[in-house]
PDB file of C-alpha atoms in Angstrom:
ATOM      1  CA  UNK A   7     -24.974 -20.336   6.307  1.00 80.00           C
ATOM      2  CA  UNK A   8     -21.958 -18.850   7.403  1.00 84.00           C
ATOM      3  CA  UNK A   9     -20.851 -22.015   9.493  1.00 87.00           C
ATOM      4  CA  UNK A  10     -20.955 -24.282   5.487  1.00 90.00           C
ATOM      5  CA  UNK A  11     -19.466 -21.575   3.971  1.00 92.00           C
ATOM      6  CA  UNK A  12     -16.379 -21.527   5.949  1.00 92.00           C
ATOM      7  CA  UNK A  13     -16.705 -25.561   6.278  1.00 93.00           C
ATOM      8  CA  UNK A  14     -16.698 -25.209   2.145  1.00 95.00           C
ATOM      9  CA  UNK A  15     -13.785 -23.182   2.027  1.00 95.00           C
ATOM     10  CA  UNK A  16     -11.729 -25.551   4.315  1.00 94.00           C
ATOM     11  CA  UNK A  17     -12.525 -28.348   1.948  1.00 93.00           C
ATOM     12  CA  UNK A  18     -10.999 -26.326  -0.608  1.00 93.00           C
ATOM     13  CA  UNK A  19      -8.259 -25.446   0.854  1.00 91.00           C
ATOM     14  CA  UNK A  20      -7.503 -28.873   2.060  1.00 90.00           C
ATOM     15  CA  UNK A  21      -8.827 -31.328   0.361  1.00 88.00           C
ATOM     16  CA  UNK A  22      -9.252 -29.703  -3.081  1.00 86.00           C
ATOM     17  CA  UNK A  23      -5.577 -27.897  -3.057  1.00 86.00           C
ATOM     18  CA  UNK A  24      -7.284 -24.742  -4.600  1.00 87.00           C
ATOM     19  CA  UNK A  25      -5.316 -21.659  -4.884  1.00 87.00           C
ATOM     20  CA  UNK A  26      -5.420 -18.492  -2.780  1.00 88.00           C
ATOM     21  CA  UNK A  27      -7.015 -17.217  -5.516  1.00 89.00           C
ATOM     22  CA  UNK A  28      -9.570 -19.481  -5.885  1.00 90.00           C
ATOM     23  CA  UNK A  29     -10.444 -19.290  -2.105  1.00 93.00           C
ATOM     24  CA  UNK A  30     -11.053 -15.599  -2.331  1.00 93.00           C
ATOM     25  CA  UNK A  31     -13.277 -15.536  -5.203  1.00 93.00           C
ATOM     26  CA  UNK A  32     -15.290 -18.313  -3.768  1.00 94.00           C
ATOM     27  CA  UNK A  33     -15.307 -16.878  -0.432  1.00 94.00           C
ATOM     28  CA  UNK A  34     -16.601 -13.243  -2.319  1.00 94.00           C
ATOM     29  CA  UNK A  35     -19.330 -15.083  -4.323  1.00 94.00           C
ATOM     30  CA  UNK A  36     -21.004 -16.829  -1.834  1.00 94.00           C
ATOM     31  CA  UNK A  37     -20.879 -14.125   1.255  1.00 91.00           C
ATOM     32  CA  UNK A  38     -22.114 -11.718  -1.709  1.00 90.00           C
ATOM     33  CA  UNK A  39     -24.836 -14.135  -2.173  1.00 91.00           C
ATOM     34  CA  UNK A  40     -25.636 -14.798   1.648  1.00 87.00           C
ATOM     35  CA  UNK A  41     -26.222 -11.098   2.319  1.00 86.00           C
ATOM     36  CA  UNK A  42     -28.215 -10.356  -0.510  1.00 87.00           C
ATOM     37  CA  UNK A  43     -30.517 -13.049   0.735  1.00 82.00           C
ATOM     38  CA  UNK A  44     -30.181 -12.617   4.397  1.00 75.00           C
ATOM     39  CA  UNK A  45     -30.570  -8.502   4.127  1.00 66.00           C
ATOM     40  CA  UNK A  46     -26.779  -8.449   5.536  1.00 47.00           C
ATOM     41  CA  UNK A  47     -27.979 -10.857   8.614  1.00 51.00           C
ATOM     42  CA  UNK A  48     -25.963 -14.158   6.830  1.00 47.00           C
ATOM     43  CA  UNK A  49     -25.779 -15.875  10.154  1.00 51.00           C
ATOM     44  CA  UNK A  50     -29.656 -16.135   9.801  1.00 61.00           C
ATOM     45  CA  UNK A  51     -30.076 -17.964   6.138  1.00 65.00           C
ATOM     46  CA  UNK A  52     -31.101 -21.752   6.297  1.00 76.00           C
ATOM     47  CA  UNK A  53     -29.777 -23.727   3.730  1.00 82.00           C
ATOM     48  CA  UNK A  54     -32.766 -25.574   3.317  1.00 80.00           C
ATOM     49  CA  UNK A  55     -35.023 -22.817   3.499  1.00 81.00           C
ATOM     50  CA  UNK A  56     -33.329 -21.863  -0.111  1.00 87.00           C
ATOM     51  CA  UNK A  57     -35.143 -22.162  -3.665  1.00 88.00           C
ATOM     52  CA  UNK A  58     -34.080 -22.546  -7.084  1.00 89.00           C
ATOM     53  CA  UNK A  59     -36.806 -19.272  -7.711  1.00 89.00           C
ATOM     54  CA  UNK A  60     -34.887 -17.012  -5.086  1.00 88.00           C
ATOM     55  CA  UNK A  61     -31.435 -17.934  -6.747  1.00 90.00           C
ATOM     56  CA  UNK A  62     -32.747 -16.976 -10.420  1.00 90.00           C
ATOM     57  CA  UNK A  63     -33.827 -13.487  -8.385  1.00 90.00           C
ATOM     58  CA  UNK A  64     -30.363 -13.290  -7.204  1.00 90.00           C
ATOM     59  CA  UNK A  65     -29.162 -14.130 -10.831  1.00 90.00           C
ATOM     60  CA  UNK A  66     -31.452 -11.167 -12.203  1.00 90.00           C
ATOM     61  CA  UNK A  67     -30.620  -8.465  -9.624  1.00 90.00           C
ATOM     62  CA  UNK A  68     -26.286  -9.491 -10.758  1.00 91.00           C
ATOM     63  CA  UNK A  69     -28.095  -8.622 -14.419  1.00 87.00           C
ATOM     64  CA  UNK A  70     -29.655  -5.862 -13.800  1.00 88.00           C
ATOM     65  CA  UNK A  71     -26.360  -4.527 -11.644  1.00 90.00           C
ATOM     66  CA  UNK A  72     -24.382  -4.675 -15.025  1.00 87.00           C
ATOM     67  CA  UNK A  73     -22.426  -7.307 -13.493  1.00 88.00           C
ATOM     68  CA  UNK A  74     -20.707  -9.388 -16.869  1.00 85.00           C
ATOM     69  CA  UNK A  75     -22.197 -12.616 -17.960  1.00 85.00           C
ATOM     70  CA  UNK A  76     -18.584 -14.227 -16.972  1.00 84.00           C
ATOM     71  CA  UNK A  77     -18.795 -12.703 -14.021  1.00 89.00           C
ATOM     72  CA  UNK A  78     -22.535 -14.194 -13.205  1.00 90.00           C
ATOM     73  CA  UNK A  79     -21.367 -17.573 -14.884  1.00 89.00           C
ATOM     74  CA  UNK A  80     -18.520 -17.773 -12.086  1.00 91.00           C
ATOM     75  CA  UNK A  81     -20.879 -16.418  -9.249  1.00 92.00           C
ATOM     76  CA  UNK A  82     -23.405 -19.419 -10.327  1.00 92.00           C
ATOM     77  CA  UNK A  83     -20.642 -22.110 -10.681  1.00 91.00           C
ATOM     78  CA  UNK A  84     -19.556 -20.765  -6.803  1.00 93.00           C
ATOM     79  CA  UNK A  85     -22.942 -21.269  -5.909  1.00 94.00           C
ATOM     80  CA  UNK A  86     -23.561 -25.136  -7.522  1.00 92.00           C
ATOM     81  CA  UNK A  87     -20.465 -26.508  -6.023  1.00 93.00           C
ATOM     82  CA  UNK A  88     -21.154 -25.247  -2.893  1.00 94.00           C
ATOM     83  CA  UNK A  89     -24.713 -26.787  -2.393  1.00 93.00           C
ATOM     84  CA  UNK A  90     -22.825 -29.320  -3.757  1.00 92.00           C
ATOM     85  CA  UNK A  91     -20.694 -29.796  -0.978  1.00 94.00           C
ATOM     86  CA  UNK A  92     -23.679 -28.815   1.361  1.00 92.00           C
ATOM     87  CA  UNK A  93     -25.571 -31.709   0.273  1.00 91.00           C
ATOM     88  CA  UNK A  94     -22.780 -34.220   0.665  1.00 92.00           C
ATOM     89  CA  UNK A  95     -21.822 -33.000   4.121  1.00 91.00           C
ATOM     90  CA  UNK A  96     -25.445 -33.269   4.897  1.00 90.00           C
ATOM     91  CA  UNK A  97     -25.823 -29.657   5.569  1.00 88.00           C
ATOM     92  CA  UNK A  98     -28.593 -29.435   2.642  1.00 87.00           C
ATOM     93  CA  UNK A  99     -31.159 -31.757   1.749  1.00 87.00           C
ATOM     94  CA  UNK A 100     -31.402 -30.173  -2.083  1.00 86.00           C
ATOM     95  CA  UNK A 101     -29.423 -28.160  -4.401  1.00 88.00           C
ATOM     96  CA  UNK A 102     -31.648 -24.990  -5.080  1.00 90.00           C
ATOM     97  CA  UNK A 103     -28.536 -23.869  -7.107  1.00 88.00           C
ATOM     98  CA  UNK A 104     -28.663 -27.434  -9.799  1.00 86.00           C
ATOM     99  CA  UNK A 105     -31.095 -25.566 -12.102  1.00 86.00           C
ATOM    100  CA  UNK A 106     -29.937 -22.274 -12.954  1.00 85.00           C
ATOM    101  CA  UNK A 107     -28.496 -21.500 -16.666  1.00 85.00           C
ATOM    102  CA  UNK A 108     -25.545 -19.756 -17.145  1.00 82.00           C
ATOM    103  CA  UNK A 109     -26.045 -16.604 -18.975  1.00 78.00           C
ATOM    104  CA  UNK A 110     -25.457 -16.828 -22.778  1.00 69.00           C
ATOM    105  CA  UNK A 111     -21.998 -15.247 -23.544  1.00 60.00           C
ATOM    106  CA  UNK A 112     -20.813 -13.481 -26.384  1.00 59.00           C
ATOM    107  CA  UNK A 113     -17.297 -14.406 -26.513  1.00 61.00           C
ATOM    108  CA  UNK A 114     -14.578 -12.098 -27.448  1.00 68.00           C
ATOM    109  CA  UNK A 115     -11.624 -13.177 -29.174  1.00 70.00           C
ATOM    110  CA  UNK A 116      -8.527 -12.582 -27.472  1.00 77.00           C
ATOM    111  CA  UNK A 117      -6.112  -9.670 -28.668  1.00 85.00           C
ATOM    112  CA  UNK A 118      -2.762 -11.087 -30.161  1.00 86.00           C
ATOM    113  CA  UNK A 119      -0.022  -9.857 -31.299  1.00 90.00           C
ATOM    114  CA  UNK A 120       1.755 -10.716 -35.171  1.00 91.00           C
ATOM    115  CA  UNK A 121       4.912 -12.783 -35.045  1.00 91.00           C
ATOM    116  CA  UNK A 122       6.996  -9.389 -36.202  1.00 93.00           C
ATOM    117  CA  UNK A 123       4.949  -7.563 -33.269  1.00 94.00           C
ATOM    118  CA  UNK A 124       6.222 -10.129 -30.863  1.00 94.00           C
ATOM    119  CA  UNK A 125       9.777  -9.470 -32.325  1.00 94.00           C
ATOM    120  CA  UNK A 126       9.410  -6.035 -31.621  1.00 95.00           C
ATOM    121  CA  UNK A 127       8.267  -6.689 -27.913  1.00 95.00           C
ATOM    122  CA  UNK A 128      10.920  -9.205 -27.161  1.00 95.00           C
ATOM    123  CA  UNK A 129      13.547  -6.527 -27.763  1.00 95.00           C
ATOM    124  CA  UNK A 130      12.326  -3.592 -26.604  1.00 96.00           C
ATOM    125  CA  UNK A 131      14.139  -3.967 -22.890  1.00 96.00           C
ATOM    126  CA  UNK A 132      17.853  -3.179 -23.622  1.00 92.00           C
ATOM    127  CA  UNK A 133      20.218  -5.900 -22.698  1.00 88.00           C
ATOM    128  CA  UNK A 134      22.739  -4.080 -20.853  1.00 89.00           C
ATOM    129  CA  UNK A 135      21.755  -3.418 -17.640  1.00 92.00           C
ATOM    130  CA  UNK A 136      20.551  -5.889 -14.639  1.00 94.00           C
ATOM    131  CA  UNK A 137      16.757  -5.093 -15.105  1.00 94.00           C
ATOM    132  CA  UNK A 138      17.121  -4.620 -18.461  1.00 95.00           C
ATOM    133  CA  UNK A 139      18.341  -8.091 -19.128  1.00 97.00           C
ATOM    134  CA  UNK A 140      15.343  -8.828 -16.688  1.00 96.00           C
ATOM    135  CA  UNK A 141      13.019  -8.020 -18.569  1.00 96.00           C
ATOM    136  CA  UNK A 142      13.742  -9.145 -21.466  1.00 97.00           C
ATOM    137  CA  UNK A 143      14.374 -12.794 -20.219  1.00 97.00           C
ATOM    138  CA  UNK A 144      10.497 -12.346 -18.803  1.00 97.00           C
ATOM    139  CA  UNK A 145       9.358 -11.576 -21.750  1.00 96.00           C
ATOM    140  CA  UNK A 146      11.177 -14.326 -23.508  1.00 95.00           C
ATOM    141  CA  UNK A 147       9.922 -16.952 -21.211  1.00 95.00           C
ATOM    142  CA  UNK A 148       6.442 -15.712 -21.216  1.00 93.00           C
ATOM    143  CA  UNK A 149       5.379 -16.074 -24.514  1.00 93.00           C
ATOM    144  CA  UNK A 150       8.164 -19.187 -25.630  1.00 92.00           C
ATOM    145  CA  UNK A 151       6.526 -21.138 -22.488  1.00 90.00           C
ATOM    146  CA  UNK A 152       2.875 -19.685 -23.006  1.00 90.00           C
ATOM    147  CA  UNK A 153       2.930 -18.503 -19.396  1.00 92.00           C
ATOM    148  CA  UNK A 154       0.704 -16.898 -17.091  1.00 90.00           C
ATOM    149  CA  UNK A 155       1.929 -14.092 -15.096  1.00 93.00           C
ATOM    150  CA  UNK A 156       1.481 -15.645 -11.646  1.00 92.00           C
ATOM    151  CA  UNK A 157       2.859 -18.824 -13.420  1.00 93.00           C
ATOM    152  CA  UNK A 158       6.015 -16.447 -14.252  1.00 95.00           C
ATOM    153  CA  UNK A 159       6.639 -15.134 -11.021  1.00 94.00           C
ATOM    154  CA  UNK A 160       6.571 -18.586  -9.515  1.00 93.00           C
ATOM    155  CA  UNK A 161       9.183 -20.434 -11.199  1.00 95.00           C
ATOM    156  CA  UNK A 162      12.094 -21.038  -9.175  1.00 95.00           C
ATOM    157  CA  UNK A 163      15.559 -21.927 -10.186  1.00 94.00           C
ATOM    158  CA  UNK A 164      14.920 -25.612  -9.559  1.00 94.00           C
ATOM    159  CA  UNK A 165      12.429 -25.772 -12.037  1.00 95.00           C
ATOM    160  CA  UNK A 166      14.577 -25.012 -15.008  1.00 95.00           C
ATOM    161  CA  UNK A 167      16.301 -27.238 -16.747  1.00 93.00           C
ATOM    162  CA  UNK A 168      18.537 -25.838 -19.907  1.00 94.00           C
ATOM    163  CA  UNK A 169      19.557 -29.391 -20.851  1.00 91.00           C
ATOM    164  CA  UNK A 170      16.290 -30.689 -21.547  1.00 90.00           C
ATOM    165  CA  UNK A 171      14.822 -27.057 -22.706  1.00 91.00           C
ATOM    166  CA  UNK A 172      12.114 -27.132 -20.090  1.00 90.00           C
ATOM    167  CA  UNK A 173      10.615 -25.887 -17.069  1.00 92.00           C
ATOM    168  CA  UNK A 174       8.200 -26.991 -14.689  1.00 92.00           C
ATOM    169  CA  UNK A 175       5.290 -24.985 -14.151  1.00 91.00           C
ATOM    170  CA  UNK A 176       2.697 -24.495 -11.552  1.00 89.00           C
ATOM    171  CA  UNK A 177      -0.492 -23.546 -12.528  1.00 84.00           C
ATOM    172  CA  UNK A 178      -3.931 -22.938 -11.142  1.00 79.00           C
ATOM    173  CA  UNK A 179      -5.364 -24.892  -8.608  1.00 72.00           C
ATOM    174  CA  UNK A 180      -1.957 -25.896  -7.696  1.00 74.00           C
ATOM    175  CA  UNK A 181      -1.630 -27.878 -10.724  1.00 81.00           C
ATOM    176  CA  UNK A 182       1.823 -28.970 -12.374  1.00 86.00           C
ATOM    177  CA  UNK A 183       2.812 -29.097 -15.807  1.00 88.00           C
ATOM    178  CA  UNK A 184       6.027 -29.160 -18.185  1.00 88.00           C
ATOM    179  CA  UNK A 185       6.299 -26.392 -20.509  1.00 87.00           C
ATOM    180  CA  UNK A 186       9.224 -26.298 -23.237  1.00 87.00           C
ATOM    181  CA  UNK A 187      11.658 -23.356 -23.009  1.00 90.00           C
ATOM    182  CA  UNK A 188      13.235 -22.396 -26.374  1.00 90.00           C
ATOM    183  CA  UNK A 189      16.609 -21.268 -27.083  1.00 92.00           C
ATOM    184  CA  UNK A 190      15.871 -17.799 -27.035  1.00 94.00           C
ATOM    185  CA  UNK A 191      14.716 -17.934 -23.682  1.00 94.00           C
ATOM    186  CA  UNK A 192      17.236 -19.826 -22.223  1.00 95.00           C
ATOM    187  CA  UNK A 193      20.159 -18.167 -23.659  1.00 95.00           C
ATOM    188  CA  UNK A 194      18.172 -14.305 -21.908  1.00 96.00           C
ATOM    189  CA  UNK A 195      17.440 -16.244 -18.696  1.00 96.00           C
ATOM    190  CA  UNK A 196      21.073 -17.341 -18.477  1.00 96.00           C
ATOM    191  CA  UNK A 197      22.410 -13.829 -19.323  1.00 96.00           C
ATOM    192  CA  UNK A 198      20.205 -12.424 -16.983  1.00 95.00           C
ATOM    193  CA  UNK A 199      21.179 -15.121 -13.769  1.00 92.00           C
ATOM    194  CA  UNK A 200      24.557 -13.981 -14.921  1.00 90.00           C
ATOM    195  CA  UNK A 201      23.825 -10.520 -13.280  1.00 89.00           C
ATOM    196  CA  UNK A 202      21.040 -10.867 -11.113  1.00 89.00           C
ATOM    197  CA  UNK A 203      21.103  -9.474  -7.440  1.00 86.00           C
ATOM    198  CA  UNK A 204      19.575 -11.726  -4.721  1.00 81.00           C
ATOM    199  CA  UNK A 205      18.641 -10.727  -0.997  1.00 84.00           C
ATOM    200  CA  UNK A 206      19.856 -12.547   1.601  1.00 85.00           C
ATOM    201  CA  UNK A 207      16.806 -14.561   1.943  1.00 84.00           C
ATOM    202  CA  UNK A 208      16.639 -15.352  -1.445  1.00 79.00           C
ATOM    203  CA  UNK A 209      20.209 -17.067  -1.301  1.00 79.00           C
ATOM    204  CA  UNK A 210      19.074 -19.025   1.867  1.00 84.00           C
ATOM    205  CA  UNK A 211      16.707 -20.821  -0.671  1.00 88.00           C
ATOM    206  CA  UNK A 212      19.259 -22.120  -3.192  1.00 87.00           C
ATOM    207  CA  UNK A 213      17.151 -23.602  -5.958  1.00 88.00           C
ATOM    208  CA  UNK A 214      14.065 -22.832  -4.501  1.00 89.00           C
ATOM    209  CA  UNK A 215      14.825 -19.262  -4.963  1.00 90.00           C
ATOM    210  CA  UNK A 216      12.948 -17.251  -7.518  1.00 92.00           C
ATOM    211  CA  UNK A 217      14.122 -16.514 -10.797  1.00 94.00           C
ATOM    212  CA  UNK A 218      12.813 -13.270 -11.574  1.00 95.00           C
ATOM    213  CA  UNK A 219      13.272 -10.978  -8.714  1.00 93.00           C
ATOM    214  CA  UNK A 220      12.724  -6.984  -8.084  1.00 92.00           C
ATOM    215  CA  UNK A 221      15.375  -4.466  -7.697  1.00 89.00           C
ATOM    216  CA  UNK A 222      15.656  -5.511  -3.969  1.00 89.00           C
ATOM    217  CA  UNK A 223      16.105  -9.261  -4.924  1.00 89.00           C
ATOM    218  CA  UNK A 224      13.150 -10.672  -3.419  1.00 87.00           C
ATOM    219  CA  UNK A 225      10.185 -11.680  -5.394  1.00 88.00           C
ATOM    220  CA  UNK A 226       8.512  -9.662  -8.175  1.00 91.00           C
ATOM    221  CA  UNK A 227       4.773  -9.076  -7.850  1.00 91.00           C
ATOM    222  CA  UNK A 228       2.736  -9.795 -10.831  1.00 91.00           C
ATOM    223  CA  UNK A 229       1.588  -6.150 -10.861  1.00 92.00           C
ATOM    224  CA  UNK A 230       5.442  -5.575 -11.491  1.00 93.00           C
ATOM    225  CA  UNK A 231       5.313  -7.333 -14.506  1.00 94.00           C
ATOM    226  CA  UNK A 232       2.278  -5.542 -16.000  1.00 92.00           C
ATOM    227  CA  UNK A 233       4.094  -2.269 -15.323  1.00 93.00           C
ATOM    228  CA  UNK A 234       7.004  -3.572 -16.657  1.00 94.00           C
ATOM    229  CA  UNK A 235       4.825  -4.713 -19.969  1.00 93.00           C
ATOM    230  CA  UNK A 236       3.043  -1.272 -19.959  1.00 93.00           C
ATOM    231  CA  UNK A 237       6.220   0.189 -20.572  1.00 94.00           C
ATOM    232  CA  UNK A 238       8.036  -1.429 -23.693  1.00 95.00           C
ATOM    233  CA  UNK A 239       4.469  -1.749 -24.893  1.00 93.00           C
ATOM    234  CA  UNK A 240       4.579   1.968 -25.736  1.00 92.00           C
ATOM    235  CA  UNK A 241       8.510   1.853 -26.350  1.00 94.00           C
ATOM    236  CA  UNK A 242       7.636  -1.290 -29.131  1.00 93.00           C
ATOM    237  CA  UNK A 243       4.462   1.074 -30.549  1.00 93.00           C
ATOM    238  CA  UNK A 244       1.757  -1.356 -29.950  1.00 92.00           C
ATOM    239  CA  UNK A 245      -1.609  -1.981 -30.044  1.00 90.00           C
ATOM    240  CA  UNK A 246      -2.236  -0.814 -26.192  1.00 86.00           C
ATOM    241  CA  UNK A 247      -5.029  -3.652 -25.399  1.00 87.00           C
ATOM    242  CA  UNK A 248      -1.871  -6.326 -24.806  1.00 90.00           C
ATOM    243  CA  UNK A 249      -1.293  -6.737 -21.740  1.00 88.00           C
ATOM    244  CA  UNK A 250       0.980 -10.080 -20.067  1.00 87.00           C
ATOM    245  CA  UNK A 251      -1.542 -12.155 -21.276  1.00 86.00           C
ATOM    246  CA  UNK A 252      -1.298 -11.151 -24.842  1.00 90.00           C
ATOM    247  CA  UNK A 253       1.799 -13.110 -24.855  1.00 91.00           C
ATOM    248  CA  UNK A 254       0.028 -16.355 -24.000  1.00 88.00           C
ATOM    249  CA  UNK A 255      -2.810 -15.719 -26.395  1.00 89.00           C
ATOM    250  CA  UNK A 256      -0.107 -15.289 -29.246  1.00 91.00           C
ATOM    251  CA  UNK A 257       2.086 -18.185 -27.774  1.00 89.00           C
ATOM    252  CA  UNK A 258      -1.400 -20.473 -28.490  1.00 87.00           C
ATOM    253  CA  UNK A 259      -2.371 -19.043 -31.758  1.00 87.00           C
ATOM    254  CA  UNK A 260       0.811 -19.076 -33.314  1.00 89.00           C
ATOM    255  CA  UNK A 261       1.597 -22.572 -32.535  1.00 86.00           C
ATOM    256  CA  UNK A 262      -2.141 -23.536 -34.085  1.00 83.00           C
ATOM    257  CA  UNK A 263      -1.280 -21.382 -37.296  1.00 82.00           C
ATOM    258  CA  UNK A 264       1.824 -23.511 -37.516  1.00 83.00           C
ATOM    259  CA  UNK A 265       0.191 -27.027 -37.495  1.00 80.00           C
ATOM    260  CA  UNK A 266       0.139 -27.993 -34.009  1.00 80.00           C
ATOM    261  CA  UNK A 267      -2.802 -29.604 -32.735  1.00 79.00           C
ATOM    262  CA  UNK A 268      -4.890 -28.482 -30.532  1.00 80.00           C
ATOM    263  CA  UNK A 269      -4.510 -30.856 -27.885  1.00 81.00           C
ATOM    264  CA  UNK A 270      -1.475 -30.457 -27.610  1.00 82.00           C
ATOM    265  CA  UNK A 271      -1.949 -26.548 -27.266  1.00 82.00           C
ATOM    266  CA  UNK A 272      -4.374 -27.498 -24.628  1.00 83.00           C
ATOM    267  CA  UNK A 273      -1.740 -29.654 -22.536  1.00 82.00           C
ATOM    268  CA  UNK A 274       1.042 -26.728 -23.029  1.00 84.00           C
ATOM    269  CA  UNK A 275      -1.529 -24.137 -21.799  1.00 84.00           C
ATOM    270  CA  UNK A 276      -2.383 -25.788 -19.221  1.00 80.00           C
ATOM    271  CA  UNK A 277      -5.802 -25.807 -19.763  1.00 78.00           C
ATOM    272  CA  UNK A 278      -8.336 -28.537 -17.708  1.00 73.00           C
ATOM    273  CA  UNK A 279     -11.105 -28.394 -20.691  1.00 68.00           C
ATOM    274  CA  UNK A 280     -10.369 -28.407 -24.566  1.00 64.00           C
ATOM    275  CA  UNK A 281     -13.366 -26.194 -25.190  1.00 64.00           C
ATOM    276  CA  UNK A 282     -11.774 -23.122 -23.241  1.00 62.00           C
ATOM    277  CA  UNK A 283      -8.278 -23.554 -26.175  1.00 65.00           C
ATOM    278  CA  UNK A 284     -11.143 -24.236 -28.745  1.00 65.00           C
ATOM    279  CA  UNK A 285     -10.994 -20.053 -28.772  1.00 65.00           C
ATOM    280  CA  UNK A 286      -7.518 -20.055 -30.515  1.00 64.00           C
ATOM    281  CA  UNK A 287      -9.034 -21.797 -33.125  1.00 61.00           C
ATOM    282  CA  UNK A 288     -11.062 -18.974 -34.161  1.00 59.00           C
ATOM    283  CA  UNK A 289      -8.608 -16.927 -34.009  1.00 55.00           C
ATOM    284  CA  UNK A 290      -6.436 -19.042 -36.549  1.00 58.00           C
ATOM    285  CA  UNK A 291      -9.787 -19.679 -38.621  1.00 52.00           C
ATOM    286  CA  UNK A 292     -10.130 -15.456 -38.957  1.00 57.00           C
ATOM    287  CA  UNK A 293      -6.108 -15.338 -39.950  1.00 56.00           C
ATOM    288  CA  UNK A 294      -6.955 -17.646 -42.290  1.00 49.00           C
ATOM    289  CA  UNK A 295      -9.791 -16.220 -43.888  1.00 54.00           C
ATOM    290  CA  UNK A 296      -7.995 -12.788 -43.751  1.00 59.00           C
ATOM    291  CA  UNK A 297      -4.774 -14.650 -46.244  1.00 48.00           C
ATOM    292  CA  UNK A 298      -7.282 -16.296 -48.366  1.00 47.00           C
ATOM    293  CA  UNK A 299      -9.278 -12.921 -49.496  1.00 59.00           C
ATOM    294  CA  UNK A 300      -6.212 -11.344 -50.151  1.00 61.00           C
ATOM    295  CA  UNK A 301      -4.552 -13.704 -52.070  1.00 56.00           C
ATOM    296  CA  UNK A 302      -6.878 -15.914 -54.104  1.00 47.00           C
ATOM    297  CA  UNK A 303      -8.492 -14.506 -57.197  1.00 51.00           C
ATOM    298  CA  UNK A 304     -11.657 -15.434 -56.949  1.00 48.00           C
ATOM    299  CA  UNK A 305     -12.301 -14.853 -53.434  1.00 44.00           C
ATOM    300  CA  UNK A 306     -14.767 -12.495 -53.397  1.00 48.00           C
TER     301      UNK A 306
END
């Protein structure tokens, strides 16, 4: 077994352009499944020796571990597409994995913050200094581009372009897309580049040099940012369950309370399957609901 899995995770690093990421959770999920079946002896475990019945055991012993039922859903999903790709390769003759359910999930709506709490966010780093103007440039971009952290740290300077008020962005599994940049953010991006410091190496890479970098000019970590966040979270008073992603959860519902549709959403966030923006929805739907009791007589 441990000869496909590393045959699996060649072919997604290949052929399927999946992130580092990607690679590591998929290369977690199925050695975590090999040695619970092999008793730690992976090199022993036949693929076709496998049954759907010993999978649904593994499935119950992630339950009864407290793992999450997201958690479980991903370790399952690891597990179809590699017998998947076993079968294919002719390393498997079935897919014991094909059957399994995915745990029901009760889905928690995401945390987001009030357009007057995003205000309060957005100018919480002061502009004056180098990092100061930083941060607030990150911040900026982040929720006027509906960015991811890693998504954030990997723009480079060749991916903006002020003219057209856009950036390009790369996203998971390698995956490009356009995201608009609005005024705001420009105009704190371009004060910012005004005074940014850049390390030697960084200047060697002319516009494919990052454009958010840490206090030695090289490239900020994504940790960096949520430290960063941590910080004028307290400074702005808020609710302390944002976190960097907040700002993309707000980015999506705002636009939504506003009229946009939600494919549209979907395309800006980036996201490969319409049900996983459907969440925003809900999110507008209880904003909604919230105005309406409020403010119509008869409500209630």
């Amino acid at each position: 077994m441990r000869t496909a899995i590393t045959r699996f995770l060649q072919h997604m690093a290949t052929e399927r352009n999946a992130s580092d990421l990607t690679i590591k959770a998929y290369r977690e999920d199925l050695f975590a499944f090999a040695e619970w079946i092999g008793q730690s002896d992976v090199g022993r475990v036949q693929l076709d020796s496998l049954t759907p019945q010993q999978l649904r055991q593994f499935q119950a012993a992630l339950q009864q571990a407290g793992y999450a039922r997201s958690t479980i859903s991903r370790k399952l999903a690891s597990l179809r597409s590699f017998f998947k790709f076993a079968m294919r390769e002719g390393l498997a003759s079935s897919n014991p994995a094909k059957p399994l359910r995915n745990p029901r999930s009760n889905r928690k709506l995401p945390h987001v913050l009030t357009s007057d709490e995003v205000g309060r966010l957005l100018v919480a780093p002061p502009a004056v200094s180098e990092s100061g103007l930083r941060d607030r440039a990150i911040l900026e971009t982040m929720y006027s581009s509906g960015l991811r952290v890693s998504e954030l740290v990997g723009l480079r300077d060749g991916d903006l372009d002020f003219s057209q008020g856009i950036t390009r962005v790369r996203g998971k599994g390698r995956k490009e897309r356009i995201s608009p940049l609005g005024s705001f953010a420009i105009k704190a991006i371009q004060a910012y580049a005004g005074r940014r410091s850049r390390s030697p190496e960084s200047e060697k890479l002319g516009r494919a040099a990052p454009v958010f970098v840490n206090r030695f000019g090289n490239l900020l970590t994504t940790r960096s940012v949520g430290r960063m966040l941590e910080k004028y979270i307290a400074k702005a008073e808020l609710d302390a369950r944002t976190s960097p992603h907040t700002l993309r959860h707000s980015f999506a519902t705002h636009l939504l309370d506003r009229g946009a549709d939600i494919r549209s959403v979907q395309e800006l966030l980036g996201h490969k399957s319409l049900t996983t923006t459907q969440i925003y929805t809900h999110v507008s739907a209880t904003n909604l609901r919230q105005v309406y009791e409020k403010a119509h007589p008869r409500s209630a």
